[in-house]
CSV table of C-alpha atoms and ligand atoms in Angstrom, one decimal:
chain,number,residue,atom,x,y,z
A,106,MET,CA,0.0,0.0,0.0
A,107,ARG,CA,1.3,3.5,-0.9
A,108,GLU,CA,-0.4,6.4,0.8
A,109,LEU,CA,0.4,10.2,1.0
A,110,ARG,CA,-0.7,11.6,4.3
A,111,THR,CA,-1.1,15.2,5.3
A,112,CYS,CA,-0.6,16.0,9.0
A,113,PRO,CA,-3.8,17.7,10.2
A,114,VAL,CA,-1.8,19.7,12.7
A,115,THR,CA,1.3,20.8,10.8
A,116,GLY,CA,0.3,20.4,7.1
A,117,ARG,CA,3.4,18.3,6.5
A,118,VAL,CA,3.1,15.5,3.9
A,119,VAL,CA,4.7,12.1,4.3
A,120,LEU,CA,4.7,9.0,2.0
A,121,LEU,CA,4.0,5.7,3.6
A,122,ASN,CA,4.8,2.6,1.6
A,123,ASP,CA,4.7,-0.8,3.3
A,124,HIS,CA,6.9,-2.4,0.7
A,125,TRP,CA,9.6,0.1,1.5
A,126,VAL,CA,12.9,-1.6,2.3
A,127,ASP,CA,13.1,-0.5,5.9
A,128,ALA,CA,9.8,-2.3,6.8
A,129,PRO,CA,10.0,-3.3,9.6
A,130,ALA,CA,12.4,-0.6,10.7
A,131,ALA,CA,15.9,-1.7,10.2
A,132,PRO,CA,17.5,-2.3,13.6
A,133,VAL,CA,20.5,-0.3,14.6
A,134,ALA,CA,23.1,-1.9,16.9
A,135,ALA,CA,22.1,-1.4,20.5
A,136,ARG,CA,24.3,0.9,22.5
A,137,GLU,CA,25.6,-0.3,25.9
A,138,ALA,CA,23.8,1.2,28.8
A,139,GLY,CA,25.7,2.8,31.7
A,140,VAL,CA,28.4,5.5,32.1
A,141,PRO,CA,30.4,6.0,28.9
A,142,GLU,CA,34.2,5.1,29.0
A,143,GLU,CA,35.1,8.5,27.7
A,144,PRO,CA,34.6,11.2,30.4
A,145,CYS,CA,31.1,12.6,29.8
A,146,TRP,CA,31.2,16.2,28.5
A,147,TYR,CA,28.2,17.3,30.7
A,148,CYS,CA,29.6,15.6,33.8
A,149,THR,CA,32.8,17.6,33.4
A,150,TYR,CA,31.2,20.8,32.2
A,151,ALA,CA,33.1,23.8,33.6
A,152,GLY,CA,31.6,26.7,31.7
A,153,PRO,CA,29.6,29.6,33.0
A,154,VAL,CA,26.3,28.7,34.7
A,155,ILE,CA,23.0,30.7,34.2
A,156,ALA,CA,21.0,29.0,36.9
A,157,ARG,CA,20.9,25.9,39.1
A,158,MET,CA,17.6,24.3,40.1
A,159,GLY,CA,18.3,21.4,42.5
A,160,ASP,CA,20.3,18.9,40.4
A,161,ILE,CA,19.6,20.8,37.2
A,162,THR,CA,22.2,23.1,35.6
A,163,VAL,CA,21.2,25.7,33.0
A,164,ALA,CA,24.3,27.0,31.0
A,165,PRO,CA,24.9,28.8,27.8
A,166,HIS,CA,25.9,26.6,24.9
A,167,PRO,CA,29.7,26.9,24.4
A,168,VAL,CA,29.2,27.4,20.7
A,169,PRO,CA,25.9,29.1,20.6
A,170,ALA,CA,23.8,29.1,17.4
A,171,LEU,CA,22.3,32.4,18.4
A,172,GLY,CA,23.7,35.2,20.6
A,173,ILE,CA,21.9,37.6,23.0
A,174,GLU,CA,23.7,40.7,21.7
A,175,GLY,CA,22.4,42.7,18.7
A,176,ASP,CA,19.4,44.2,17.1
A,177,PRO,CA,17.0,41.7,15.6
A,178,ARG,CA,15.1,44.3,13.4
A,179,PRO,CA,15.0,43.1,9.8
A,180,THR,CA,16.7,44.9,7.0
A,181,VAL,CA,16.1,44.3,3.3
A,182,VAL,CA,19.0,43.5,0.9
A,183,ALA,CA,18.3,42.8,-2.8
A,184,GLY,CA,14.6,42.3,-2.0
A,185,ALA,CA,15.3,39.7,0.7
A,186,THR,CA,15.1,40.0,4.4
A,187,ARG,CA,18.1,39.6,6.8
A,188,ARG,CA,18.4,40.1,10.5
A,189,GLN,CA,21.0,39.5,13.2
A,190,GLY,CA,20.9,36.1,14.8
A,191,VAL,CA,19.7,37.5,18.2
A,192,GLY,CA,18.5,34.9,20.6
A,193,ALA,CA,19.5,32.3,23.2
A,194,HIS,CA,21.0,28.8,22.9
A,195,GLU,CA,21.2,27.1,26.3
A,196,LEU,CA,21.9,23.7,27.8
A,197,VAL,CA,19.7,22.2,30.5
A,198,PHE,CA,21.0,19.1,32.1
A,199,GLY,CA,20.9,17.2,35.4
A,200,LEU,CA,23.1,14.4,36.8
A,201,HIS,CA,24.4,11.6,34.6
A,202,LYS,CA,21.8,9.2,35.8
A,203,GLY,CA,19.0,11.8,36.4
A,204,ARG,CA,15.5,11.3,37.6
A,205,GLY,CA,13.8,11.3,34.3
A,206,GLU,CA,12.2,14.1,32.1
A,207,GLY,CA,10.2,15.7,34.9
A,208,PRO,CA,12.8,17.9,36.5
A,209,LEU,CA,14.4,18.7,33.1
A,210,LEU,CA,11.2,19.8,31.4
A,211,ALA,CA,10.3,21.9,34.5
A,212,ALA,CA,13.6,23.6,34.3
A,213,VAL,CA,13.2,24.3,30.6
A,214,ALA,CA,9.8,25.8,31.3
A,215,ALA,CA,11.2,28.1,34.0
A,216,ARG,CA,13.9,29.3,31.5
A,217,VAL,CA,11.3,29.9,28.8
A,218,THR,CA,9.4,32.0,31.3
A,219,ASP,CA,12.5,34.0,32.1
A,220,LEU,CA,13.5,34.5,28.4
A,221,ARG,CA,10.0,35.7,27.6
A,222,GLY,CA,10.9,38.8,29.6
A,223,ASP,CA,13.2,39.8,26.7
A,224,GLN,CA,10.9,41.5,24.3
A,225,ARG,CA,13.2,40.7,21.3
A,226,LEU,CA,12.6,36.9,21.8
A,227,ARG,CA,9.5,35.5,20.2
A,228,GLY,CA,9.8,31.8,19.3
A,229,PHE,CA,10.9,29.0,21.6
A,230,GLY,CA,11.9,25.4,20.8
A,231,ALA,CA,14.0,22.7,22.5
A,232,SER,CA,15.3,19.3,21.6
A,233,ARG,CA,17.6,16.6,22.8
A,234,ARG,CA,19.0,13.4,21.3
A,235,ALA,CA,18.3,10.5,23.7
A,236,ALA,CA,20.0,7.1,23.8
A,237,PRO,CA,20.2,4.5,26.5
A,238,GLY,CA,23.0,5.4,29.0
A,239,ALA,CA,23.7,8.8,27.4
A,240,HIS,CA,23.6,11.9,29.7
A,241,ALA,CA,20.2,13.7,29.1
A,242,ALA,CA,20.7,17.3,28.0
A,243,TRP,CA,18.1,19.6,26.4
A,244,GLN,CA,19.2,22.4,24.0
A,245,LEU,CA,16.9,25.3,24.3
A,246,PHE,CA,16.6,27.9,21.5
A,247,ALA,CA,14.9,31.3,21.7
A,248,MET,CA,14.4,33.0,18.3
A,249,PRO,CA,13.8,36.6,17.3
A,250,THR,CA,11.1,35.5,15.0
A,251,ASP,CA,7.8,33.7,15.7
A,252,LEU,CA,8.0,29.9,15.1
A,253,GLU,CA,5.2,28.3,13.3
A,254,THR,CA,2.6,27.2,15.8
A,255,SER,CA,-0.2,24.8,15.3
A,256,LEU,CA,-3.5,24.0,17.0
A,257,PRO,CA,-3.5,20.2,17.7
A,258,ALA,CA,-6.2,20.2,20.4
A,259,GLY,CA,-9.1,19.4,18.0
A,260,TRP,CA,-7.1,16.7,16.3
A,261,ARG,CA,-6.0,15.3,19.7
A,262,ASP,CA,-9.6,15.0,20.9
A,263,ALA,CA,-10.6,13.3,17.7
A,264,GLU,CA,-7.8,10.8,18.1
A,265,ARG,CA,-8.7,10.2,21.7
A,266,ALA,CA,-12.3,9.4,20.6
A,267,HIS,CA,-11.1,7.2,17.7
A,268,GLY,CA,-8.4,5.3,19.7
A,269,GLU,CA,-6.6,3.4,17.0
A,270,ARG,CA,-3.3,5.3,17.3
A,271,ILE,CA,-3.5,5.9,21.1
A,272,LEU,CA,-0.8,4.3,23.3
A,273,GLU,CA,-1.7,5.8,26.6
A,274,ASP,CA,-4.3,8.3,27.8
A,275,GLY,CA,-4.1,9.7,31.3
A,276,GLY,CA,-2.9,13.1,32.4
A,277,ALA,CA,-1.1,13.1,29.0
A,278,THR,CA,-2.1,11.6,25.7
A,279,THR,CA,0.5,9.5,24.0
A,280,LEU,CA,-0.1,8.5,20.4
A,281,LEU,CA,1.5,7.6,17.1
A,282,ALA,CA,1.7,10.6,14.7
A,283,TRP,CA,-0.9,10.5,12.0
A,284,ALA,CA,1.7,11.4,9.4
A,285,PRO,CA,5.0,10.0,10.9
A,286,ARG,CA,8.2,11.5,9.3
A,287,VAL,CA,10.1,8.4,10.6
A,288,PRO,CA,9.0,4.9,11.8
A,289,PHE,CA,7.5,5.0,15.3
A,290,GLU,CA,7.1,8.8,15.5
A,291,VAL,CA,5.3,9.4,18.8
A,292,TRP,CA,3.7,12.5,20.1
A,293,VAL,CA,2.9,13.2,23.8
A,294,LEU,CA,0.5,16.1,24.6
A,295,PRO,CA,-1.4,17.3,27.6
A,296,ALA,CA,-4.7,15.4,27.6
A,297,GLN,CA,-6.8,18.5,28.1
A,298,GLY,CA,-6.7,22.2,27.2
A,299,HIS,CA,-4.8,24.4,24.8
A,300,ALA,CA,-2.0,25.9,27.0
A,301,ARG,CA,1.5,26.8,25.8
A,302,PHE,CA,4.4,25.0,27.4
A,303,ASP,CA,5.4,27.4,30.2
A,304,ARG,CA,1.8,28.4,31.0
A,305,SER,CA,0.4,24.9,31.4
A,306,GLY,CA,1.3,24.4,35.1
A,307,PRO,CA,3.7,22.0,36.9
A,308,GLU,CA,1.2,19.1,37.2
A,309,VAL,CA,0.6,19.1,33.4
A,310,ILE,CA,4.4,19.3,32.7
A,311,ALA,CA,5.0,16.4,35.2
A,312,ALA,CA,2.3,14.3,33.6
A,313,VAL,CA,3.7,14.8,30.0
A,314,ALA,CA,7.2,14.2,31.3
A,315,ALA,CA,6.3,10.9,32.9
A,316,ALA,CA,4.5,9.8,29.7
A,317,VAL,CA,7.6,10.8,27.7
A,318,ASP,CA,9.7,8.6,30.0
A,319,ARG,CA,7.4,5.6,29.5
A,320,ALA,CA,7.2,6.2,25.7
A,321,PHE,CA,11.0,6.5,25.4
A,322,ALA,CA,11.6,3.3,27.3
A,323,GLN,CA,9.1,1.4,25.1
A,324,LEU,CA,10.4,3.0,21.8
A,325,SER,CA,14.0,2.4,22.7
A,326,VAL,CA,13.3,-1.4,22.9
A,327,ALA,CA,11.3,-1.3,19.6
A,328,VAL,CA,14.2,0.5,17.8
A,329,ARG,CA,16.9,-1.5,19.6
A,330,GLY,CA,18.7,1.4,21.2
A,331,ALA,CA,18.8,3.7,18.2
A,332,PRO,CA,19.0,7.4,19.2
A,333,ILE,CA,15.6,9.1,19.6
A,334,ASP,CA,15.3,12.8,19.1
A,335,LEU,CA,12.9,14.4,21.6
A,336,VAL,CA,11.5,17.7,20.3
A,337,LEU,CA,9.6,20.2,22.4
A,338,VAL,CA,7.1,21.9,20.1
A,339,GLU,CA,5.4,25.1,21.2
A,340,SER,CA,1.8,24.9,20.1
A,341,GLU,CA,-1.7,25.2,21.7
A,342,PRO,CA,-1.3,22.8,23.4
A,343,TRP,CA,2.5,22.1,23.3
A,344,ARG,CA,3.8,18.6,22.8
A,345,VAL,CA,7.0,16.5,22.9
A,346,GLU,CA,7.7,14.5,19.7
A,347,LEU,CA,9.8,11.4,19.8
A,348,LEU,CA,11.6,10.7,16.5
A,349,PRO,CA,13.7,7.5,16.3
A,350,ARG,CA,16.8,8.1,14.1
A,351,LEU,CA,17.1,4.9,12.1
A,352,ALA,CA,18.4,6.2,8.8
A,353,GLY,CA,19.2,9.4,7.0
A,354,PRO,CA,16.9,11.1,4.4
A,355,THR,CA,16.2,9.0,1.4
A,356,ALA,CA,16.5,10.1,-2.3
A,357,VAL,CA,12.7,10.6,-2.2
A,358,GLU,CA,12.9,13.1,0.6
A,359,VAL,CA,16.0,14.9,-0.8
A,360,ALA,CA,14.2,15.3,-4.1
A,361,THR,CA,10.7,16.1,-3.0
A,362,GLY,CA,10.9,17.1,0.7
A,363,VAL,CA,8.5,14.3,1.4
A,364,PRO,CA,9.8,11.7,3.9
A,365,VAL,CA,9.2,8.0,3.0
A,366,HIS,CA,9.3,4.9,5.1
A,367,GLY,CA,7.5,1.7,5.6
A,368,VAL,CA,5.9,1.8,9.0
A,369,PHE,CA,2.2,2.8,9.1
A,370,PRO,CA,1.3,4.4,12.5
A,371,GLU,CA,-1.6,1.9,13.0
A,372,ALA,CA,0.8,-1.0,12.6
A,373,ALA,CA,3.3,0.7,15.0
A,374,ALA,CA,0.5,1.2,17.6
A,375,HIS,CA,-0.5,-2.5,17.4
A,376,TYR,CA,3.1,-3.6,17.7
A,377,LEU,CA,3.9,-1.4,20.7
A,378,ARG,CA,0.6,-2.4,22.5
A,379,ASP,CA,1.4,-6.1,21.8
A,380,ALA,CA,5.0,-5.7,23.1
A,381,ARG,CA,3.6,-4.1,26.3
A,382,ARG,CA,1.3,-7.0,26.8
A,383,VAL,CA,4.1,-9.5,26.4
A,384,THR,CA,6.5,-7.7,28.8
A,385,ARG,CA,3.8,-7.5,31.5
B,241,LIG,ZN1,27.4,12.6,32.2
């Protein structure tokens, strides 16, 4: 079966093809859990610190993609817009074997609240590449431009009523993305409401963080320890996307901008629910 799907939230198009060569997703060698042999960069971090919140350290990225100095007002050159890369690029990390996503996401939310005080900063995003045994560190970006926001609440409620792609539904809703860019793309959203990330309250952040921990553990087994990108997306409501990195972009994606792979989200949901039954 070949199907082009448009994401009802982002408008992105993906191509699903269950004869594609990666079906089922090609396993990547598992990485050993535990403390790495090389000294861990975050454990030995000696740079300036912006804030400490319990075990959590907030620090500027040593090679920041954006800098806080400058004037972000746009100018026009040859009919095109340019502006200085004013913004923030920070690291948020805890201890090597931390206590899960909860304290990390709470610290990221506190930093977004602080950074909103700078009128030049408009769009916020964060991501981290997660792998078993690796030190968890979020990279937080504040941009001088608005980032595209979406309104997934209506779609979330329709998915909750439908149920086929739902993995878990409690204080947070965990589900397979309708139009997954990669095999096993999972979204975790607050189960209720439309709130932006740092305005949704500590209980909601804790509920989403706990659901992300569970989804990560389950996905990590399914993709055999391949790295999983966690992406914090500001929307109404916000969400955390989990994107396993099994392979680079294909020729189809390079040529057309449309990702292609072989794992339908319905099949992924059935697989993950079955795996959970077996391990119980
Ligand atoms: Zn470490």
